[in-house]
């Protein structure tokens, strides 16, 4: 990990994720390539290639790729990346013609709040945290990007991607990283965002 990433995480919180043996920087680079390829393929035949949404996505792709790599390696979604994503999501909503700031704030509150409530309920039932704090904070950031309208699609797509990833991740570790499913779901919804509006 880079020095500023280690600065914000106590040493005892580092865990061995499902892909602990992979190089973090290589996974990040490949993640950026995959994110850009998805964006290019989906928007290739549209006239919105140079839209504000696509510019924002090109700016956040390295952050999302790094979050994916760190979560697969250490099962962490770092605040040093999630907080700027939340702020960028609010700024994007403020200047976007397709979304209001109120929708962004409401989406963030409901997205993160519902995952937080689910975690509190599950922790009362079985006395342990089932959903990571980073996943909850990332849902706040994702809600700021997609707003209230796309929130159901975000959660359904996240669960579907997690089901696809489950056999691979479960074979390598006893805990599953839900962050990559959330990240890919956000990326896919942002990629097809132009088709919704």
XYZ file of N, CA and C in Angstrom:
591
model
N 0.840 -1.182 0.000
C 0.000 0.000 0.000
C 0.882 1.240 0.000
N 0.320 2.311 -0.503
C 1.053 3.561 -0.529
C 1.069 4.176 0.868
N 2.033 5.080 1.121
C 2.257 5.605 2.461
C 1.017 6.296 3.025
N 0.297 7.059 2.203
C -0.861 7.772 2.738
C -2.035 6.827 2.991
N -2.054 5.674 2.334
C -3.098 4.687 2.622
C -2.841 4.029 3.973
N -1.578 3.710 4.239
C -1.222 3.085 5.517
C -1.414 4.039 6.690
N -1.299 5.341 6.411
C -1.404 6.346 7.456
C -2.792 6.352 8.106
N -3.819 5.992 7.337
C -5.192 6.073 7.833
C -5.750 4.751 8.349
N -4.962 3.681 8.261
C -5.470 2.371 8.675
C -4.536 1.775 9.718
N -5.044 1.427 10.898
C -4.203 0.746 11.888
C -3.745 -0.610 11.359
N -2.568 -1.013 11.768
C -1.965 -2.255 11.261
C -2.821 -3.486 11.554
N -3.526 -3.494 12.687
C -4.320 -4.673 13.050
C -5.565 -4.850 12.180
N -5.940 -3.829 11.394
C -7.124 -3.943 10.545
C -6.832 -4.584 9.192
N -5.556 -4.750 8.852
C -5.219 -5.381 7.579
C -5.524 -6.867 7.662
N -6.322 -7.350 6.733
C -6.642 -8.767 6.668
C -6.185 -9.306 5.325
N -6.093 -10.602 5.250
C -5.768 -11.224 3.976
C -7.059 -11.478 3.226
N -7.257 -10.706 2.165
C -8.435 -10.876 1.332
C -8.259 -12.034 0.369
N -9.236 -12.236 -0.502
C -9.188 -13.382 -1.409
C -8.031 -13.343 -2.405
N -7.531 -12.166 -2.711
C -6.422 -12.053 -3.664
C -5.214 -11.398 -3.003
N -4.884 -11.864 -1.810
C -3.816 -11.263 -1.020
C -2.456 -11.350 -1.705
N -2.226 -12.380 -2.506
C -0.916 -12.583 -3.130
C -0.685 -11.728 -4.364
N -1.711 -11.098 -4.901
C -1.548 -10.288 -6.104
C -0.936 -8.930 -5.779
N -0.247 -8.369 -6.750
C 0.323 -7.035 -6.599
C -0.798 -5.997 -6.640
N -0.837 -5.139 -5.632
C -1.886 -4.134 -5.528
C -1.862 -3.164 -6.707
N -0.665 -2.743 -7.111
C -0.555 -1.791 -8.212
C -0.970 -2.407 -9.546
N -0.637 -3.682 -9.769
C -1.046 -4.335 -11.017
C -2.560 -4.493 -11.078
N -3.166 -4.867 -9.973
C -4.625 -5.003 -9.949
C -5.280 -3.648 -10.192
N -4.703 -2.585 -9.635
C -5.240 -1.240 -9.844
C -5.168 -0.852 -11.312
N -4.029 -1.086 -11.944
C -3.866 -0.730 -13.360
C -4.849 -1.518 -14.224
N -4.962 -2.815 -13.970
C -5.913 -3.618 -14.737
C -7.345 -3.174 -14.471
N -7.625 -2.754 -13.263
C -8.959 -2.248 -12.942
C -9.297 -0.998 -13.730
N -8.345 -0.074 -13.835
C -8.563 1.145 -14.618
C -8.833 0.786 -16.074
N -8.057 -0.146 -16.617
C -8.246 -0.560 -18.010
C -9.639 -1.160 -18.208
N -10.061 -2.010 -17.286
C -11.392 -2.631 -17.397
C -12.487 -1.574 -17.288
N -12.365 -0.648 -16.339
C -13.380 0.395 -16.183
C -13.483 1.256 -17.441
N -12.333 1.667 -18.000
C -12.363 2.474 -19.217
C -12.926 1.687 -20.397
N -12.611 0.397 -20.484
C -13.124 -0.433 -21.581
C -14.646 -0.551 -21.506
N -15.175 -0.757 -20.306
C -16.636 -0.832 -20.149
C -17.282 0.478 -20.582
N -16.712 1.589 -20.147
C -17.243 2.900 -20.512
C -17.212 3.100 -22.018
N -16.116 2.724 -22.656
C -15.970 2.902 -24.098
C -16.960 2.037 -24.866
N -17.078 0.788 -24.486
C -17.971 -0.129 -25.203
C -19.427 0.311 -25.081
N -19.842 0.721 -23.903
C -21.244 1.100 -23.708
C -21.574 2.396 -24.432
N -20.657 3.346 -24.465
C -20.946 4.662 -25.042
C -20.386 4.858 -26.443
N -19.934 3.796 -27.077
C -19.307 3.919 -28.391
C -20.257 4.458 -29.445
N -21.488 4.029 -29.435
C -22.424 4.411 -30.489
C -23.371 5.532 -30.090
N -23.042 6.261 -29.065
C -23.917 7.359 -28.653
C -23.237 8.686 -28.934
N -24.053 9.719 -28.971
C -23.498 11.059 -29.189
C -23.071 11.708 -27.882
N -23.148 10.977 -26.779
C -22.820 11.531 -25.466
C -21.433 11.114 -24.983
N -20.543 10.795 -25.904
C -19.205 10.353 -25.514
C -18.489 11.443 -24.719
N -18.709 12.698 -25.069
C -18.018 13.795 -24.399
C -18.935 14.518 -23.414
N -19.746 13.764 -22.689
C -20.676 14.357 -21.732
C -19.994 14.592 -20.384
N -20.661 15.374 -19.549
C -20.165 15.633 -18.196
C -20.101 14.341 -17.394
N -21.086 13.471 -17.587
C -21.113 12.191 -16.886
C -19.884 11.352 -17.240
N -19.550 11.278 -18.512
C -18.387 10.483 -18.920
C -17.081 11.103 -18.434
N -17.007 12.430 -18.410
C -15.811 13.093 -17.883
C -15.637 12.772 -16.397
N -16.738 12.831 -15.656
C -16.689 12.486 -14.235
C -16.242 11.048 -14.044
N -16.763 10.155 -14.884
C -16.394 8.741 -14.771
C -14.915 8.516 -15.056
N -14.382 9.238 -16.032
C -12.954 9.094 -16.328
C -12.110 9.579 -15.154
N -12.620 10.565 -14.421
C -11.885 11.075 -13.260
C -11.943 10.116 -12.069
N -13.067 9.430 -11.892
C -13.197 8.566 -10.715
C -12.762 7.129 -10.975
N -12.513 6.757 -12.220
C -12.122 5.368 -12.529
C -10.879 4.922 -11.766
N -9.813 5.739 -11.691
C -8.651 5.291 -10.906
C -8.966 5.095 -9.421
N -9.840 5.931 -8.876
C -10.216 5.778 -7.466
C -10.978 4.472 -7.262
N -11.927 4.203 -8.147
C -12.708 2.966 -8.029
C -11.837 1.736 -8.235
N -10.892 1.823 -9.167
C -9.988 0.685 -9.399
C -9.115 0.431 -8.174
N -8.628 1.492 -7.549
C -7.800 1.334 -6.353
C -8.630 0.766 -5.196
N -9.850 1.249 -5.039
C -10.722 0.706 -3.996
C -10.988 -0.780 -4.214
N -11.225 -1.169 -5.462
C -11.463 -2.581 -5.775
C -10.244 -3.420 -5.430
N -9.068 -2.945 -5.830
C -7.832 -3.695 -5.574
C -7.578 -3.851 -4.075
N -7.738 -2.772 -3.325
C -7.494 -2.831 -1.878
C -8.523 -3.732 -1.192
N -9.764 -3.676 -1.642
C -10.782 -4.520 -1.014
C -10.551 -5.995 -1.323
N -10.108 -6.308 -2.520
C -9.816 -7.701 -2.850
C -8.582 -8.213 -2.116
N -7.636 -7.317 -1.843
C -6.399 -7.739 -1.188
C -6.502 -7.704 0.336
N -7.096 -6.637 0.879
C -7.107 -6.446 2.337
C -8.503 -6.361 2.952
N -9.546 -6.445 2.150
C -10.927 -6.314 2.615
C -11.158 -4.988 3.339
N -10.709 -3.920 2.708
C -10.873 -2.566 3.240
C -11.327 -1.629 2.125
N -12.221 -0.722 2.438
C -12.545 0.396 1.563
C -12.137 1.645 2.338
N -11.049 2.261 1.917
C -10.429 3.333 2.700
C -11.187 4.652 2.599
N -11.301 5.331 3.735
C -11.951 6.642 3.782
C -11.243 7.655 2.899
N -9.938 7.509 2.739
C -9.171 8.463 1.951
C -9.632 8.461 0.487
N -10.312 7.409 0.059
C -10.877 7.344 -1.293
C -12.399 7.510 -1.291
N -13.063 6.993 -0.281
C -14.529 7.019 -0.265
C -15.052 8.436 -0.025
N -14.435 9.191 0.879
C -14.892 10.556 1.148
C -14.782 11.464 -0.071
N -13.654 11.464 -0.793
C -13.611 12.267 -2.023
C -14.658 11.831 -3.055
N -14.949 10.534 -3.124
C -16.001 10.068 -4.039
C -17.346 10.683 -3.672
N -17.637 10.731 -2.388
C -18.894 11.327 -1.931
C -18.966 12.799 -2.330
N -17.886 13.521 -2.114
C -17.852 14.949 -2.453
C -17.974 15.149 -3.958
N -17.266 14.341 -4.746
C -17.359 14.433 -6.208
C -18.783 14.123 -6.662
N -19.428 13.150 -6.024
C -20.813 12.828 -6.366
C -21.754 13.996 -6.121
N -21.576 14.694 -5.003
C -22.416 15.859 -4.714
C -22.143 16.998 -5.688
N -20.869 17.236 -5.999
C -20.523 18.287 -6.963
C -21.094 17.949 -8.331
N -20.956 16.694 -8.733
C -21.487 16.258 -10.026
C -23.000 16.479 -10.093
N -23.691 16.171 -9.011
C -25.144 16.377 -8.987
C -25.491 17.858 -9.049
N -24.649 18.685 -8.429
C -24.911 20.115 -8.427
C -24.771 20.766 -9.788
N -23.889 20.230 -10.637
C -23.683 20.841 -11.953
C -24.291 20.036 -13.094
N -24.794 18.860 -12.798
C -25.376 18.011 -13.840
C -26.782 18.474 -14.193
N -27.101 18.503 -15.482
C -28.471 18.865 -15.862
C -29.466 17.725 -15.628
N -28.966 16.517 -15.384
C -29.838 15.350 -15.264
C -30.208 14.981 -13.836
N -29.592 15.615 -12.851
C -29.849 15.238 -11.461
C -29.843 16.482 -10.583
N -30.660 16.453 -9.558
C -30.683 17.568 -8.620
C -29.839 17.224 -7.395
N -29.413 18.243 -6.717
C -28.641 18.049 -5.494
C -29.498 17.362 -4.423
N -30.773 17.674 -4.391
C -31.678 17.038 -3.432
C -31.786 15.536 -3.689
N -31.871 15.144 -4.955
C -31.926 13.717 -5.298
C -30.636 13.017 -4.895
N -29.516 13.701 -5.078
C -28.218 13.137 -4.717
C -28.102 12.933 -3.206
N -28.477 13.937 -2.446
C -28.400 13.839 -0.984
C -29.371 12.783 -0.463
N -30.573 12.751 -1.024
C -31.560 11.747 -0.619
C -31.084 10.344 -0.971
N -30.520 10.191 -2.173
C -29.989 8.891 -2.581
C -28.870 8.430 -1.668
N -27.992 9.356 -1.292
C -26.891 9.013 -0.390
C -27.422 8.598 0.981
N -28.371 9.363 1.493
C -28.911 9.062 2.826
C -29.644 7.720 2.848
N -30.436 7.458 1.833
C -31.201 6.202 1.813
C -30.288 5.021 1.516
N -29.343 5.200 0.609
C -28.433 4.107 0.249
C -27.570 3.691 1.437
N -26.849 4.639 1.996
C -25.997 4.327 3.139
C -26.794 4.012 4.387
N -27.890 4.747 4.588
C -28.714 4.530 5.769
C -29.377 3.166 5.794
N -29.818 2.692 4.633
C -30.463 1.373 4.605
C -29.455 0.261 4.874
N -28.240 0.405 4.349
C -27.216 -0.608 4.626
C -26.786 -0.555 6.095
N -26.707 0.653 6.655
C -26.382 0.798 8.075
C -27.476 0.174 8.947
N -28.732 0.422 8.610
C -29.838 -0.168 9.373
C -29.833 -1.692 9.266
N -29.556 -2.204 8.071
C -29.480 -3.655 7.893
C -28.354 -4.244 8.734
N -27.212 -3.568 8.765
C -26.080 -4.039 9.567
C -26.416 -4.023 11.058
N -27.080 -2.968 11.525
C -27.472 -2.898 12.940
C -28.455 -4.009 13.291
N -29.396 -4.275 12.396
C -30.362 -5.346 12.633
C -29.674 -6.708 12.678
N -28.794 -6.961 11.720
C -28.086 -8.245 11.694
C -27.145 -8.404 12.881
N -26.532 -7.304 13.323
C -25.634 -7.398 14.476
C -26.411 -7.676 15.765
N -27.652 -7.223 15.846
C -28.491 -7.557 17.005
C -28.876 -9.033 16.989
N -29.059 -9.579 15.795
C -29.483 -10.975 15.676
C -28.347 -11.933 16.002
N -27.169 -11.702 15.408
C -26.084 -12.683 15.610
C -24.838 -12.107 16.282
N -24.928 -10.929 16.884
C -23.860 -10.330 17.692
C -22.537 -10.149 16.964
N -22.561 -9.875 15.678
C -21.337 -9.521 14.952
C -21.697 -8.637 13.774
N -20.722 -7.853 13.322
C -20.935 -7.010 12.152
C -20.856 -7.865 10.900
N -21.898 -7.819 10.097
C -21.941 -8.608 8.879
C -21.554 -7.802 7.652
N -21.763 -6.505 7.711
C -21.450 -5.620 6.592
C -20.356 -4.678 7.057
N -19.313 -4.554 6.271
C -18.188 -3.707 6.653
C -18.553 -2.230 6.651
N -17.886 -1.482 7.504
C -18.113 -0.044 7.562
C -17.751 0.660 6.273
N -16.735 0.153 5.578
C -16.351 0.733 4.294
C -17.434 0.553 3.248
N -18.102 -0.596 3.270
C -19.205 -0.840 2.335
C -20.348 0.139 2.586
N -20.626 0.399 3.851
C -21.697 1.337 4.200
C -21.334 2.740 3.731
N -20.099 3.166 3.992
C -19.675 4.503 3.565
C -19.645 4.613 2.044
N -19.244 3.521 1.375
C -19.245 3.552 -0.087
C -20.671 3.689 -0.623
N -21.641 3.086 0.053
C -23.036 3.228 -0.386
C -23.512 4.672 -0.254
N -23.041 5.382 0.760
C -23.342 6.814 0.848
C -22.803 7.531 -0.390
N -21.550 7.234 -0.759
C -20.936 7.873 -1.927
C -21.650 7.473 -3.212
N -21.984 6.202 -3.355
C -22.671 5.736 -4.564
C -24.037 6.393 -4.691
N -24.736 6.528 -3.574
C -26.035 7.187 -3.598
C -25.937 8.630 -4.044
N -24.829 9.294 -3.711
C -24.629 10.670 -4.165
C -24.474 10.732 -5.681
N -23.912 9.707 -6.278
C -23.739 9.681 -7.732
C -25.021 9.319 -8.473
N -25.734 8.320 -7.994
C -26.866 7.813 -8.773
C -28.202 8.411 -8.364
N -28.267 9.017 -7.193
C -29.514 9.630 -6.765
C -30.551 8.604 -6.352
N -31.711 9.085 -6.059
C -32.787 8.242 -5.553
C -33.394 7.353 -6.635
N -33.430 7.841 -7.868
C -34.132 7.134 -8.936
C -33.500 5.792 -9.280
N -32.187 5.707 -9.285
C -31.499 4.481 -9.698
C -31.105 3.589 -8.526
N -31.488 3.962 -7.330
C -31.088 3.212 -6.137
C -31.532 1.748 -6.133
N -32.773 1.440 -6.487
C -33.150 0.016 -6.514
C -32.307 -0.794 -7.500
N -32.029 -0.198 -8.655
C -31.185 -0.887 -9.639
C -29.786 -1.112 -9.088
N -29.269 -0.150 -8.352
C -27.934 -0.258 -7.773
C -27.845 -1.456 -6.831
N -28.805 -1.582 -5.939
C -28.755 -2.691 -4.982
C -28.989 -4.040 -5.654
N -29.964 -4.120 -6.555
C -30.209 -5.395 -7.235
C -29.009 -5.818 -8.065
N -28.414 -4.874 -8.773
C -27.240 -5.197 -9.584
C -26.059 -5.590 -8.698
N -25.900 -4.927 -7.565
C -24.824 -5.280 -6.627
C -24.976 -6.707 -6.121
N -26.187 -7.065 -5.737
C -26.415 -8.426 -5.235
C -26.218 -9.463 -6.335
N -26.629 -9.136 -7.552
C -26.444 -10.059 -8.674
C -24.956 -10.264 -8.967
N -24.186 -9.176 -8.982
C -22.738 -9.280 -9.219
C -22.075 -10.056 -8.084
N -22.511 -9.816 -6.850
C -21.949 -10.548 -5.706
C -22.228 -12.044 -5.820
N -23.409 -12.407 -6.305
C -23.724 -13.828 -6.500
C -22.818 -14.461 -7.548
N -22.504 -13.706 -8.579
C -21.597 -14.216 -9.611
C -20.183 -14.363 -9.053
N -19.755 -13.396 -8.233
C -18.399 -13.410 -7.684
C -18.249 -14.369 -6.508
N -19.351 -14.755 -5.886
C -19.315 -15.554 -4.660
C -18.474 -16.828 -4.770
N -18.666 -17.675 -5.780
C -17.868 -18.917 -5.821
C -16.364 -18.662 -5.901
N -15.973 -17.654 -6.659
C -14.547 -17.346 -6.796
C -13.972 -16.813 -5.490
N -14.670 -15.883 -4.862
C -14.158 -15.277 -3.634
C -14.243 -16.230 -2.449
N -15.288 -17.022 -2.369
C -15.457 -17.943 -1.245
C -14.415 -19.053 -1.284
N -13.993 -19.446 -2.476
C -12.978 -20.492 -2.599
C -11.625 -20.016 -2.082
N -11.384 -18.701 -2.106
C -10.086 -18.176 -1.706
C -10.053 -17.666 -0.270
N -11.222 -17.422 0.339
C -11.243 -16.828 1.670
C -12.575 -17.138 2.343
N -12.599 -17.083 3.673
C -13.859 -17.380 4.357
C -14.807 -16.189 4.371
N -14.294 -14.989 4.160
C -15.140 -13.805 4.068
C -15.172 -13.321 2.623
N -16.294 -12.741 2.233
C -16.405 -12.233 0.869
C -16.288 -10.716 0.904
N -15.604 -10.165 -0.069
C -15.532 -8.718 -0.231
C -16.750 -8.282 -1.039
N -17.640 -7.506 -0.420
C -18.830 -7.022 -1.116
C -18.531 -5.734 -1.867
N -17.419 -5.074 -1.512
C -17.056 -3.810 -2.140
C -16.939 -3.871 -3.652
N -16.232 -4.866 -4.226
C -16.139 -4.919 -5.690
C -17.499 -5.018 -6.380
N -18.448 -5.726 -5.787
C -19.787 -5.814 -6.380
C -20.474 -4.447 -6.352
N -20.329 -3.725 -5.239
C -20.896 -2.379 -5.150
C -20.240 -1.447 -6.162
N -18.918 -1.552 -6.287
C -18.171 -0.679 -7.193
C -18.544 -0.950 -8.642
N -18.596 -2.224 -9.040
C -18.954 -2.542 -10.425
C -20.407 -2.168 -10.720
N -21.271 -2.325 -9.758
C -22.663 -1.925 -9.947
C -22.763 -0.421 -10.186
N -22.059 0.363 -9.371
C -22.041 1.810 -9.572
C -21.498 2.152 -10.946
N -20.409 1.490 -11.337
C -19.783 1.797 -12.621
C -20.711 1.474 -13.792
N -21.382 0.348 -13.729
C -22.297 -0.026 -14.817
C -23.456 0.967 -14.897
N -24.020 1.340 -13.752
C -25.126 2.298 -13.768
C -24.679 3.666 -14.264
N -23.492 4.095 -13.892
C -22.993 5.371 -14.405
C -22.701 5.283 -15.896
N -22.265 4.116 -16.358
C -21.967 3.944 -17.783
C -23.226 4.028 -18.634
N -24.324 3.494 -18.126
C -25.565 3.538 -18.905
C -26.470 4.685 -18.453
N -25.929 5.571 -17.657
C -26.669 6.717 -17.120
C -27.301 7.539 -18.235
N -26.593 7.692 -19.352
C -27.102 8.508 -20.454
C -28.369 7.917 -21.069
N -28.561 6.622 -20.927
C -29.761 5.992 -21.472
C -30.980 6.224 -20.585
N -30.756 6.537 -19.315
C -31.867 6.773 -18.403
C -32.407 8.189 -18.521
N -31.539 9.130 -18.891
C -31.961 10.538 -18.924
C -31.885 11.101 -20.317
